[in-house]
Amino acid sequence: MLIDTHCHLDFDRFHDDLPAVIARAAAVGVRRIIVPALHPDNWQAVLHLAENYESVYAALGVHPNSCADWDDRWLATLRLLARHEKCVAIGEIGLDYYWDLAPKTVQHRAFAAQLALAAELHLPAIVHNRESDPDLLRLLMDSPLAGRAEAGVLHSFAATWELAQQALAAGFYLGFTGPVTFKKADALRAVAVRVPEERILVETDAPFLTPHPYRGQRNEPAYVLYIAARLAAERGVSETAFAAQTTANAIRLFPGLGANF
């Protein structure tokens, strides 16, 4: 049994075969899929998916690459929609200095406001980080989520062990995606094997970051199996034990997923 804690099933690349994608995931034991929203324009679409597919759950937020037109008034709508019974997190939120699609000051304001909302609603945060380690860590540590036992997850973790340690100490989990299976990803795997067993998650970020042996093709939630298998091998545990551990971790971090499935 596995949980894909990050997958963008609302994207157009799943438009033609979404039921088959979800069925393939179920066939390999993926029992829950969390779909994070990126902008107010797709909050309702993500909730609609969650309402129509039993295994799909939602996270709602504004991605840093989508916050150039950030409006503080969005928070009222987000606060209301995030109370939906199948919304399990605030996300995908964070900082992205690689694409630089929004001014840093705007990214900071949007991120801090959404972290505060997550704390207010007692929801974990799903955090995006690209080339923004110092500012990301500062904003995390300054937020009311810092220090909570289940503060959130640093999604698709690809940073240093130093950042990992600080995030773990602040109550965050670390999620790993397809790149951990890539041939030249020794440094990333070296970080992954050091993460405490109770703080590691697996995710696809589909349709992106497709793991080996399907790299170059569209990713989908069924492929979280390959990520889990590689991490289990690197950590020296059985695939069954690792799947059970990451599933238990996901349920602990996202209690809205429920435990009976």
XYZ file of N, CA and C in Angstrom:
783
model
N 0.847 -1.192 0.000
C 0.000 0.000 0.000
C 0.883 1.242 0.000
N 0.555 2.214 -0.856
C 1.346 3.433 -0.982
C 0.423 4.647 -1.073
N 0.980 5.803 -0.739
C 0.285 7.078 -0.911
C 1.180 7.994 -1.713
N 0.658 8.514 -2.821
C 1.363 9.531 -3.601
C 0.954 10.881 -3.017
N 1.879 11.508 -2.293
C 1.513 12.722 -1.556
C 1.610 14.001 -2.390
N 1.860 13.871 -3.711
C 1.943 15.081 -4.538
C 1.821 14.692 -6.000
N 0.697 15.038 -6.623
C 0.456 14.664 -8.019
C -0.567 15.620 -8.623
N -0.249 16.174 -9.798
C -1.102 17.198 -10.407
C -2.061 16.579 -11.434
N -3.026 15.831 -10.932
C -3.966 15.157 -11.821
C -4.900 16.106 -12.550
N -4.959 17.354 -12.117
C -5.835 18.317 -12.783
C -5.226 18.889 -14.050
N -3.959 18.585 -14.335
C -3.298 19.141 -15.511
C -3.859 18.531 -16.799
N -3.742 19.292 -17.892
C -4.299 18.856 -19.177
C -3.741 17.526 -19.654
N -2.525 17.184 -19.248
C -1.908 15.949 -19.728
C -2.620 14.698 -19.226
N -3.527 14.861 -18.274
C -4.333 13.736 -17.807
C -5.776 13.801 -18.303
N -6.059 14.774 -19.140
C -7.442 15.026 -19.545
C -8.071 13.827 -20.248
N -7.306 13.152 -21.101
C -7.874 12.103 -21.950
C -7.990 10.738 -21.288
N -7.250 10.493 -20.211
C -7.262 9.140 -19.653
C -7.210 9.117 -18.125
N -7.771 10.132 -17.487
C -7.678 10.211 -16.034
C -8.238 8.982 -15.320
N -9.412 8.457 -15.674
C -9.898 7.265 -14.979
C -8.920 6.094 -15.084
N -8.292 5.935 -16.235
C -7.329 4.843 -16.409
C -6.082 5.078 -15.568
N -5.647 6.329 -15.464
C -4.485 6.670 -14.641
C -4.746 6.310 -13.184
N -5.910 6.676 -12.689
C -6.260 6.383 -11.295
C -6.419 4.877 -11.092
N -6.957 4.184 -12.077
C -7.101 2.733 -11.977
C -5.746 2.041 -11.955
N -4.804 2.505 -12.762
C -3.463 1.899 -12.760
C -2.784 2.103 -11.406
N -3.000 3.260 -10.818
C -2.431 3.506 -9.493
C -3.015 2.534 -8.477
N -4.314 2.375 -8.493
C -4.959 1.459 -7.561
C -4.474 0.028 -7.753
N -4.218 -0.346 -9.005
C -3.804 -1.716 -9.307
C -2.452 -2.070 -8.700
N -1.595 -1.060 -8.476
C -0.276 -1.332 -7.868
C -0.257 -0.950 -6.387
N -1.426 -0.659 -5.835
C -1.506 -0.433 -4.390
C -1.461 1.000 -3.935
N -1.600 1.968 -4.856
C -1.633 3.378 -4.463
C -3.063 3.708 -4.053
N -3.265 3.889 -2.754
C -4.616 4.027 -2.217
C -5.063 5.465 -2.017
N -4.131 6.389 -1.969
C -4.464 7.797 -1.815
C -3.533 8.619 -2.693
N -4.081 9.706 -3.272
C -3.326 10.632 -4.109
C -3.704 12.044 -3.691
N -2.708 12.846 -3.333
C -2.976 14.243 -2.967
C -2.670 15.130 -4.174
N -3.646 15.940 -4.558
C -3.505 16.849 -5.705
C -3.435 18.276 -5.192
N -2.271 18.922 -5.263
C -2.148 20.304 -4.800
C -2.547 21.301 -5.893
N -3.284 22.302 -5.500
C -3.636 23.385 -6.414
C -2.487 24.396 -6.484
N -2.531 25.231 -7.525
C -1.453 26.191 -7.767
C -1.909 27.636 -7.748
N -3.197 27.885 -7.944
C -3.708 29.249 -8.108
C -5.207 29.221 -7.834
N -5.797 30.337 -7.421
C -7.250 30.344 -7.216
C -8.040 29.840 -8.411
N -7.490 30.000 -9.609
C -8.200 29.549 -10.806
C -8.413 28.041 -10.843
N -7.602 27.259 -10.125
C -7.821 25.808 -10.176
C -8.200 25.195 -8.830
N -8.512 26.017 -7.839
C -8.952 25.477 -6.557
C -10.217 24.614 -6.716
N -11.187 25.132 -7.445
C -12.435 24.385 -7.601
C -12.229 23.117 -8.426
N -11.358 23.175 -9.419
C -11.090 21.993 -10.244
C -10.467 20.878 -9.413
N -9.550 21.233 -8.527
C -8.915 20.233 -7.668
C -9.939 19.643 -6.694
N -10.777 20.489 -6.116
C -11.818 19.980 -5.226
C -12.798 19.073 -5.981
N -13.086 19.439 -7.222
C -13.993 18.619 -8.032
C -13.415 17.212 -8.235
N -12.119 17.128 -8.509
C -11.473 15.822 -8.643
C -11.618 15.016 -7.359
N -11.358 15.675 -6.232
C -11.439 14.988 -4.950
C -12.860 14.498 -4.671
N -13.839 15.266 -5.094
C -15.234 14.875 -4.870
C -15.656 13.706 -5.755
N -14.996 13.571 -6.903
C -15.415 12.564 -7.884
C -14.608 11.271 -7.865
N -13.472 11.275 -7.170
C -12.649 10.066 -7.092
C -12.332 9.793 -5.621
N -12.724 8.634 -5.162
C -12.571 8.303 -3.748
C -11.134 8.393 -3.271
N -10.179 8.007 -4.107
C -8.776 7.960 -3.690
C -8.069 9.306 -3.767
N -8.718 10.315 -4.328
C -8.087 11.616 -4.555
C -8.461 12.598 -3.449
N -7.447 13.296 -2.953
C -7.620 14.334 -1.938
C -6.959 15.616 -2.434
N -7.352 16.734 -1.851
C -6.920 18.040 -2.334
C -6.020 18.749 -1.339
N -5.159 19.601 -1.878
C -4.477 20.640 -1.113
C -4.715 21.936 -1.871
N -4.905 23.028 -1.160
C -5.225 24.307 -1.802
C -4.213 25.365 -1.401
N -3.731 26.106 -2.396
C -2.786 27.173 -2.130
C -2.407 27.889 -3.408
N -1.458 28.818 -3.278
C -0.967 29.586 -4.424
C 0.533 29.330 -4.551
N 0.921 28.723 -5.644
C 2.307 28.389 -5.946
C 3.111 29.676 -6.143
N 4.406 29.679 -5.773
C 5.194 30.905 -5.967
C 5.260 31.379 -7.406
N 5.209 30.448 -8.364
C 5.236 30.861 -9.767
C 3.893 31.388 -10.248
N 2.889 31.320 -9.396
C 1.548 31.786 -9.746
C 1.104 32.967 -8.897
N 2.030 33.585 -8.173
C 1.597 34.603 -7.210
C 1.992 36.024 -7.600
N 2.369 36.244 -8.857
C 2.748 37.603 -9.270
C 1.609 38.588 -9.051
N 0.372 38.105 -9.200
C -0.802 38.966 -8.999
C -1.451 38.718 -7.642
N -0.646 38.306 -6.667
C -1.158 37.987 -5.332
C -2.063 39.087 -4.800
N -3.188 38.643 -4.245
C -4.168 39.553 -3.651
C -4.510 39.006 -2.266
N -4.293 39.796 -1.241
C -4.567 39.334 0.127
C -6.021 38.892 0.312
N -6.895 39.376 -0.549
C -8.306 38.993 -0.431
C -8.522 37.530 -0.788
N -7.556 36.913 -1.474
C -7.678 35.487 -1.779
C -7.727 34.642 -0.506
N -7.137 35.154 0.547
C -7.047 34.371 1.778
C -8.420 34.017 2.343
N -9.375 34.915 2.198
C -10.716 34.642 2.722
C -11.351 33.455 1.997
N -11.188 33.422 0.677
C -11.724 32.299 -0.099
C -10.973 31.020 0.227
N -9.656 31.134 0.332
C -8.843 29.964 0.666
C -9.234 29.406 2.040
N -9.446 30.291 2.992
C -9.836 29.866 4.338
C -11.155 29.076 4.294
N -12.080 29.537 3.478
C -13.381 28.877 3.367
C -13.259 27.523 2.668
N -12.583 27.488 1.501
C -12.506 26.259 0.717
C -11.655 25.191 1.400
N -10.662 25.629 2.159
C -9.773 24.667 2.818
C -10.471 23.895 3.925
N -11.670 24.292 4.275
C -12.445 23.544 5.271
C -13.200 22.369 4.645
N -13.070 22.228 3.342
C -13.699 21.092 2.650
C -13.203 19.785 3.258
N -14.083 18.800 3.376
C -13.727 17.550 4.059
C -12.600 16.784 3.382
N -12.344 17.056 2.105
C -11.265 16.341 1.413
C -10.045 17.216 1.142
N -9.999 18.386 1.750
C -8.788 19.211 1.691
C -7.922 18.855 2.890
N -6.703 18.383 2.630
C -5.852 17.871 3.705
C -4.628 18.737 3.981
N -4.441 19.825 3.206
C -3.244 20.655 3.392
C -3.414 21.987 2.699
N -2.547 22.929 3.066
C -2.394 24.179 2.324
C -1.175 23.999 1.419
N -1.388 24.099 0.131
C -0.275 23.884 -0.784
C -0.763 23.805 -2.227
N 0.041 24.019 -3.118
C 1.487 24.039 -3.048
C 1.951 25.482 -2.909
N 2.701 25.758 -1.853
C 3.157 27.111 -1.562
C 4.678 27.092 -1.374
N 5.298 28.266 -1.405
C 6.740 28.288 -1.181
C 7.435 29.411 -1.921
N 8.685 29.128 -2.306
C 9.509 30.105 -3.017
C 10.169 29.436 -4.213
N 10.315 30.195 -5.308
C 10.993 29.685 -6.494
C 11.808 30.812 -7.121
N 13.130 30.741 -6.936
C 14.017 31.756 -7.496
C 14.610 31.326 -8.833
N 14.324 30.094 -9.252
C 14.842 29.614 -10.529
C 14.076 30.250 -11.686
N 12.751 30.132 -11.681
C 11.947 30.697 -12.748
C 11.731 32.187 -12.570
N 11.703 32.663 -11.319
C 11.607 34.101 -11.054
C 10.406 34.731 -11.767
N 9.253 34.098 -11.622
C 8.042 34.575 -12.295
C 7.254 35.570 -11.461
N 7.674 35.751 -10.223
C 7.040 36.742 -9.343
C 8.132 37.411 -8.524
N 7.994 38.714 -8.231
C 9.003 39.388 -7.409
C 9.191 38.669 -6.080
N 10.415 38.642 -5.600
C 10.691 37.935 -4.349
C 9.866 38.478 -3.190
N 9.691 39.782 -3.156
C 8.917 40.353 -2.058
C 7.475 39.855 -2.065
N 6.914 39.673 -3.265
C 5.547 39.168 -3.380
C 5.508 37.689 -2.980
N 6.503 36.928 -3.436
C 6.585 35.520 -3.045
C 6.633 35.381 -1.525
N 7.444 36.235 -0.891
C 7.584 36.167 0.563
C 6.259 36.458 1.252
N 5.552 37.482 0.779
C 4.296 37.858 1.413
C 3.246 36.755 1.253
N 3.165 36.198 0.050
C 2.197 35.136 -0.197
C 2.521 33.891 0.628
N 3.802 33.539 0.690
C 4.222 32.350 1.430
C 3.941 32.514 2.918
N 4.342 33.642 3.479
C 4.144 33.867 4.916
C 2.660 33.860 5.269
N 1.843 34.481 4.429
C 0.403 34.534 4.717
C -0.219 33.145 4.688
N 0.222 32.323 3.751
C -0.356 30.979 3.632
C 0.160 30.039 4.724
N 1.389 30.216 5.151
C 1.882 29.452 6.303
C 1.063 29.785 7.548
N 0.783 31.058 7.722
C -0.023 31.468 8.874
C -1.436 30.888 8.793
N -1.994 30.859 7.602
C -3.336 30.289 7.441
C -3.325 28.794 7.741
N -2.295 28.090 7.280
C -2.183 26.658 7.579
C -2.180 26.434 9.090
N -1.412 27.259 9.796
C -1.367 27.134 11.258
C -2.735 27.418 11.873
N -3.392 28.442 11.368
C -4.721 28.801 11.895
C -5.714 27.659 11.721
N -5.653 26.987 10.565
C -6.614 25.933 10.249
C -6.155 24.553 10.726
N -4.986 24.504 11.355
C -4.418 23.233 11.835
C -4.246 22.243 10.686
N -3.739 22.770 9.572
C -3.425 21.962 8.406
C -1.923 22.012 8.143
N -1.348 20.942 7.619
C 0.060 20.993 7.230
C 0.236 21.781 5.934
N 1.455 22.208 5.689
C 1.780 22.943 4.464
C 2.583 22.059 3.532
N 2.272 22.125 2.241
C 3.063 21.458 1.205
C 3.926 22.532 0.568
N 5.252 22.412 0.753
C 6.176 23.516 0.474
C 7.051 23.236 -0.736
N 7.064 24.193 -1.658
C 7.905 24.176 -2.857
C 9.145 25.024 -2.600
N 10.301 24.511 -2.975
C 11.557 25.246 -2.794
C 12.443 25.026 -4.002
N 12.817 26.109 -4.666
C 13.791 25.999 -5.754
C 14.753 27.172 -5.684
N 15.991 26.841 -5.352
C 17.091 27.805 -5.283
C 16.782 28.969 -4.338
N 16.113 28.657 -3.226
C 15.716 29.709 -2.283
C 15.981 29.306 -0.841
N 16.942 28.413 -0.623
C 17.121 27.798 0.699
C 17.141 28.789 1.864
N 18.001 29.816 1.856
C 18.084 30.685 3.047
C 16.771 31.398 3.361
N 16.141 31.979 2.329
C 14.888 32.701 2.569
C 13.763 31.749 2.940
N 13.728 30.594 2.297
C 12.696 29.626 2.622
C 12.799 29.211 4.085
N 13.994 28.875 4.515
C 14.174 28.438 5.892
C 13.813 29.546 6.877
N 14.201 30.765 6.566
C 13.882 31.897 7.453
C 12.374 32.066 7.596
N 11.658 32.001 6.476
C 10.213 32.190 6.533
C 9.524 31.019 7.231
N 10.043 29.819 7.026
C 9.492 28.672 7.747
C 9.682 28.835 9.251
N 10.893 29.227 9.637
C 11.196 29.340 11.065
C 10.447 30.488 11.723
N 10.100 31.509 10.938
C 9.354 32.651 11.470
C 7.853 32.400 11.513
N 7.401 31.315 10.906
C 5.963 31.060 10.812
C 5.444 30.360 12.058
N 4.149 30.470 12.313
C 3.570 29.777 13.479
C 3.529 28.271 13.319
N 3.874 27.746 12.135
C 3.950 26.297 11.961
C 5.228 25.720 12.555
N 6.280 26.518 12.631
C 7.587 26.022 13.060
C 7.496 25.411 14.448
N 8.031 24.220 14.574
C 8.037 23.544 15.865
C 6.856 22.631 16.102
N 5.845 22.704 15.248
C 4.727 21.773 15.383
C 5.180 20.379 14.951
N 4.609 19.362 15.533
C 5.045 17.996 15.252
C 4.832 17.617 13.795
N 3.751 18.055 13.208
C 3.443 17.777 11.801
C 3.205 19.097 11.079
N 4.281 19.835 10.869
C 4.164 21.173 10.283
C 3.845 21.127 8.800
N 4.411 20.146 8.099
C 4.215 20.072 6.663
C 5.299 19.237 6.025
N 5.446 19.404 4.715
C 6.446 18.637 3.964
C 7.171 19.547 2.996
N 8.488 19.393 2.919
C 9.265 20.011 1.850
C 9.185 19.064 0.673
N 8.371 19.455 -0.284
C 8.022 18.622 -1.428
C 9.189 18.502 -2.406
N 9.335 17.332 -3.013
C 10.379 17.048 -4.004
C 11.737 17.544 -3.508
N 12.113 17.074 -2.346
C 13.328 17.583 -1.702
C 14.547 17.323 -2.569
N 15.368 18.380 -2.753
C 16.575 18.258 -3.579
C 17.693 19.144 -3.044
N 17.590 19.541 -1.778
C 18.571 20.450 -1.197
C 19.600 19.671 -0.376
N 20.323 20.377 0.451
C 21.422 19.797 1.213
C 20.939 19.100 2.480
N 21.815 18.287 3.053
C 21.501 17.660 4.326
C 21.381 18.708 5.427
N 22.117 19.791 5.304
C 22.044 20.857 6.302
C 20.637 21.450 6.343
N 20.072 21.730 5.170
C 18.700 22.242 5.135
C 17.730 21.178 5.634
N 17.968 19.935 5.250
C 17.103 18.850 5.696
C 17.050 18.782 7.216
N 18.194 18.862 7.858
C 18.243 18.795 9.317
C 17.439 19.913 9.961
N 17.575 21.118 9.424
C 16.861 22.253 10.011
C 15.361 22.131 9.788
N 14.968 21.662 8.610
C 13.543 21.481 8.334
C 12.955 20.391 9.217
N 13.683 19.295 9.375
C 13.217 18.202 10.234
C 13.053 18.675 11.673
N 14.010 19.461 12.138
C 13.950 19.961 13.510
C 12.763 20.896 13.710
N 12.331 21.554 12.636
C 11.195 22.478 12.717
C 9.854 21.771 12.571
N 9.863 20.452 12.389
C 8.618 19.703 12.323
C 8.170 19.300 10.937
N 9.044 19.483 9.931
C 8.672 19.172 8.558
C 9.144 17.780 8.149
N 8.400 17.184 7.259
C 8.763 15.932 6.612
C 9.472 16.266 5.299
N 10.095 15.258 4.689
C 10.741 15.435 3.394
C 10.139 14.460 2.393
N 9.712 14.988 1.243
C 9.142 14.155 0.191
C 10.126 13.986 -0.945
N 10.230 12.774 -1.468
C 11.175 12.484 -2.547
C 10.427 12.020 -3.792
N 10.948 12.471 -4.946
C 10.309 12.232 -6.235
C 11.252 11.471 -7.175
N 10.882 11.409 -8.461
C 11.603 10.631 -9.450
C 13.107 10.823 -9.527
N 13.632 12.050 -9.364
C 15.079 12.224 -9.473
C 15.906 11.348 -8.537
N 15.315 10.855 -7.453
C 16.076 9.997 -6.543
C 16.438 8.669 -7.230
N 15.773 8.359 -8.343
C 16.070 7.126 -9.084
C 17.066 7.346 -10.218
N 17.442 8.597 -10.483
C 18.301 8.891 -11.635
C 19.727 8.417 -11.389
N 20.396 8.064 -12.452
C 21.736 7.477 -12.368
C 22.722 8.367 -11.632
N 22.671 9.660 -11.871
C 23.674 10.570 -11.314
C 23.218 11.263 -10.030
N 22.188 10.724 -9.389
C 21.621 11.384 -8.204
C 22.194 10.845 -6.902
N 23.477 10.533 -6.888
C 24.082 9.961 -5.677
C 23.975 10.900 -4.481
N 24.168 12.204 -4.721
C 24.112 13.159 -3.606
C 22.715 13.217 -3.003
N 21.702 13.184 -3.849
C 20.324 13.203 -3.353
C 20.020 11.925 -2.579
N 20.454 10.790 -3.101
C 20.224 9.528 -2.384
C 20.952 9.509 -1.042
N 22.124 10.145 -0.989
C 22.864 10.204 0.272
C 22.085 10.970 1.331
N 21.353 11.985 0.910
C 20.473 12.709 1.847
C 19.291 11.827 2.242
N 18.685 11.187 1.248
C 17.476 10.404 1.502
C 17.703 9.277 2.508
N 18.875 8.667 2.477
C 19.102 7.544 3.401
C 19.276 8.014 4.839
N 19.522 9.309 5.041
C 19.736 9.830 6.390
C 18.457 10.354 7.039
N 17.399 10.469 6.265
C 16.143 10.996 6.805
C 15.540 9.959 7.762
N 15.145 10.361 8.962
C 14.518 9.415 9.887
C 13.329 8.716 9.248
N 13.169 7.447 9.547
C 12.137 6.652 8.881
C 10.738 7.217 9.078
N 10.520 7.910 10.201
C 9.185 8.437 10.473
C 8.936 9.804 9.828
N 9.910 10.309 9.033
C 9.738 11.640 8.439
C 9.916 11.646 6.921
N 9.866 10.490 6.267
C 10.083 10.440 4.822
C 8.782 10.100 4.105
N 8.557 10.757 2.959
C 7.375 10.528 2.136
C 7.795 10.268 0.698
N 6.904 9.629 -0.060
C 7.147 9.416 -1.493
C 6.055 10.115 -2.279
N 6.441 10.655 -3.429
C 5.515 11.435 -4.252
C 6.008 11.418 -5.691
N 5.107 11.655 -6.626
C 5.507 11.657 -8.041
C 5.709 13.051 -8.623
N 4.925 14.030 -8.176
C 4.858 15.334 -8.837
C 4.436 15.176 -10.297
N 3.728 14.101 -10.587
C 3.245 13.865 -11.950
C 2.394 15.044 -12.417
N 2.518 15.381 -13.704
C 3.143 14.642 -14.809
C 4.648 14.863 -14.971
N 5.287 15.505 -14.007
C 6.716 15.820 -14.110
C 7.567 14.781 -13.389
N 8.899 14.900 -13.547
C 9.899 14.176 -12.752
C 9.697 12.663 -12.774
N 9.471 12.132 -13.939
C 9.216 10.697 -14.097
C 10.423 9.866 -13.680
N 10.220 8.861 -12.847
C 11.347 8.042 -12.385
C 11.828 7.058 -13.451
N 13.042 6.580 -13.260
C 13.542 5.445 -14.034
C 12.670 4.235 -13.706
N 12.232 3.417 -14.641
C 12.697 3.304 -16.029
C 11.838 4.038 -17.057
N 10.963 4.946 -16.624
C 10.071 5.632 -17.552
C 10.472 7.091 -17.791
N 11.664 7.459 -17.384
C 12.126 8.832 -17.538
C 11.984 9.277 -18.997
N 11.445 10.490 -19.173
C 11.209 11.006 -20.519
C 9.763 10.864 -20.955
N 8.995 10.028 -20.246
C 7.582 9.872 -20.527
C 6.765 10.647 -19.503
N 5.476 10.727 -19.717
C 4.603 11.371 -18.739
C 4.615 10.564 -17.442
N 4.757 11.257 -16.340
C 4.703 10.593 -15.040
C 3.249 10.384 -14.636
N 3.008 9.420 -13.745
C 1.667 9.195 -13.218
C 1.790 8.539 -11.850
N 0.725 8.579 -11.035
C 0.844 8.141 -9.640
C 1.268 6.686 -9.467
N 0.970 5.817 -10.414
C 1.407 4.421 -10.291
C 2.921 4.317 -10.176
N 3.639 5.282 -10.731
C 5.099 5.212 -10.752
C 5.734 5.559 -9.408
N 4.922 5.945 -8.431
C 5.479 6.152 -7.089
C 6.071 4.847 -6.567
N 5.627 3.732 -7.120
C 6.159 2.417 -6.767
C 7.666 2.352 -7.007
N 8.137 2.952 -8.109
C 9.563 2.893 -8.452
C 10.401 3.779 -7.525
N 9.817 4.875 -7.113
C 10.509 5.760 -6.166
C 10.659 5.057 -4.825
N 9.570 4.444 -4.373
C 9.607 3.730 -3.102
C 10.585 2.559 -3.153
N 10.600 1.845 -4.260
C 11.491 0.691 -4.384
C 12.956 1.110 -4.319
N 13.296 2.201 -5.003
C 14.691 2.639 -4.986
C 15.099 3.121 -3.596
N 14.224 3.861 -2.947
C 14.539 4.340 -1.604
C 14.647 3.187 -0.611
N 13.777 2.201 -0.747
C 13.856 1.038 0.138
C 15.197 0.335 -0.028
N 15.625 0.165 -1.268
C 16.906 -0.491 -1.530
C 18.064 0.313 -0.952
N 18.035 1.622 -1.139
C 19.115 2.474 -0.632
C 19.163 2.447 0.892
N 18.020 2.330 1.522
C 17.948 2.360 2.984
C 18.081 0.967 3.609
N 18.147 -0.066 2.747
C 18.368 -1.415 3.238
C 17.185 -2.033 3.943
N 15.977 -1.706 3.489
C 14.769 -2.292 4.062
C 13.947 -2.906 2.937
N 12.989 -3.726 3.280
C 12.147 -4.337 2.254
C 11.190 -3.305 1.668
N 10.781 -3.552 0.436
C 9.826 -2.647 -0.199
C 8.503 -2.617 0.579
N 8.103 -3.768 1.090
C 6.852 -3.839 1.857
C 6.938 -3.002 3.125
N 8.060 -3.116 3.830
C 8.225 -2.352 5.071
C 8.293 -0.856 4.788
N 8.988 -0.486 3.717
C 9.112 0.935 3.398
C 7.765 1.512 2.966
N 7.006 0.753 2.184
C 5.675 1.218 1.779
C 4.785 1.423 2.997
N 4.841 0.483 3.932
C 4.024 0.612 5.144
C 4.450 1.818 5.964
N 5.761 2.069 6.041
C 6.254 3.193 6.821
C 5.847 4.524 6.203
N 6.027 4.664 4.897
C 5.684 5.945 4.262
C 4.176 6.181 4.263
N 3.406 5.110 4.180
C 1.952 5.254 4.276
C 1.558 5.742 5.666
N 2.145 5.138 6.692
C 1.864 5.579 8.063
C 2.284 7.030 8.262
N 3.417 7.415 7.671
C 3.885 8.801 7.782
C 2.893 9.763 7.138
N 2.416 9.394 5.953
C 1.474 10.267 5.242
C 0.179 10.439 6.025
N -0.300 9.360 6.623
C -1.537 9.443 7.400
C -1.336 10.307 8.645
N -0.140 10.214 9.235
C 0.148 11.039 10.410
C 0.213 12.521 10.040
N 0.862 12.822 8.927
C 0.993 14.222 8.516
C -0.313 14.777 7.978
N -1.040 13.948 7.236
C -2.302 14.369 6.605
C -3.447 13.521 7.184
N -3.860 13.761 8.410
C -4.898 12.908 9.008
C -6.206 12.925 8.260
N -6.425 13.964 7.452
C -7.642 14.010 6.662
C -7.756 12.898 5.636
N -6.635 12.194 5.364
C -6.681 11.060 4.432
C -7.456 9.881 5.017
N -7.574 9.840 6.335
C -8.220 8.710 6.983
C -7.290 7.524 7.065
N -7.597 6.610 7.950
C -6.727 5.449 8.170
C -7.349 4.154 7.666
N -8.601 4.182 7.299
C -9.305 2.956 6.901
C -9.467 2.884 5.393
N -8.484 2.233 4.751
C -8.570 2.031 3.296
C -7.688 0.876 2.885
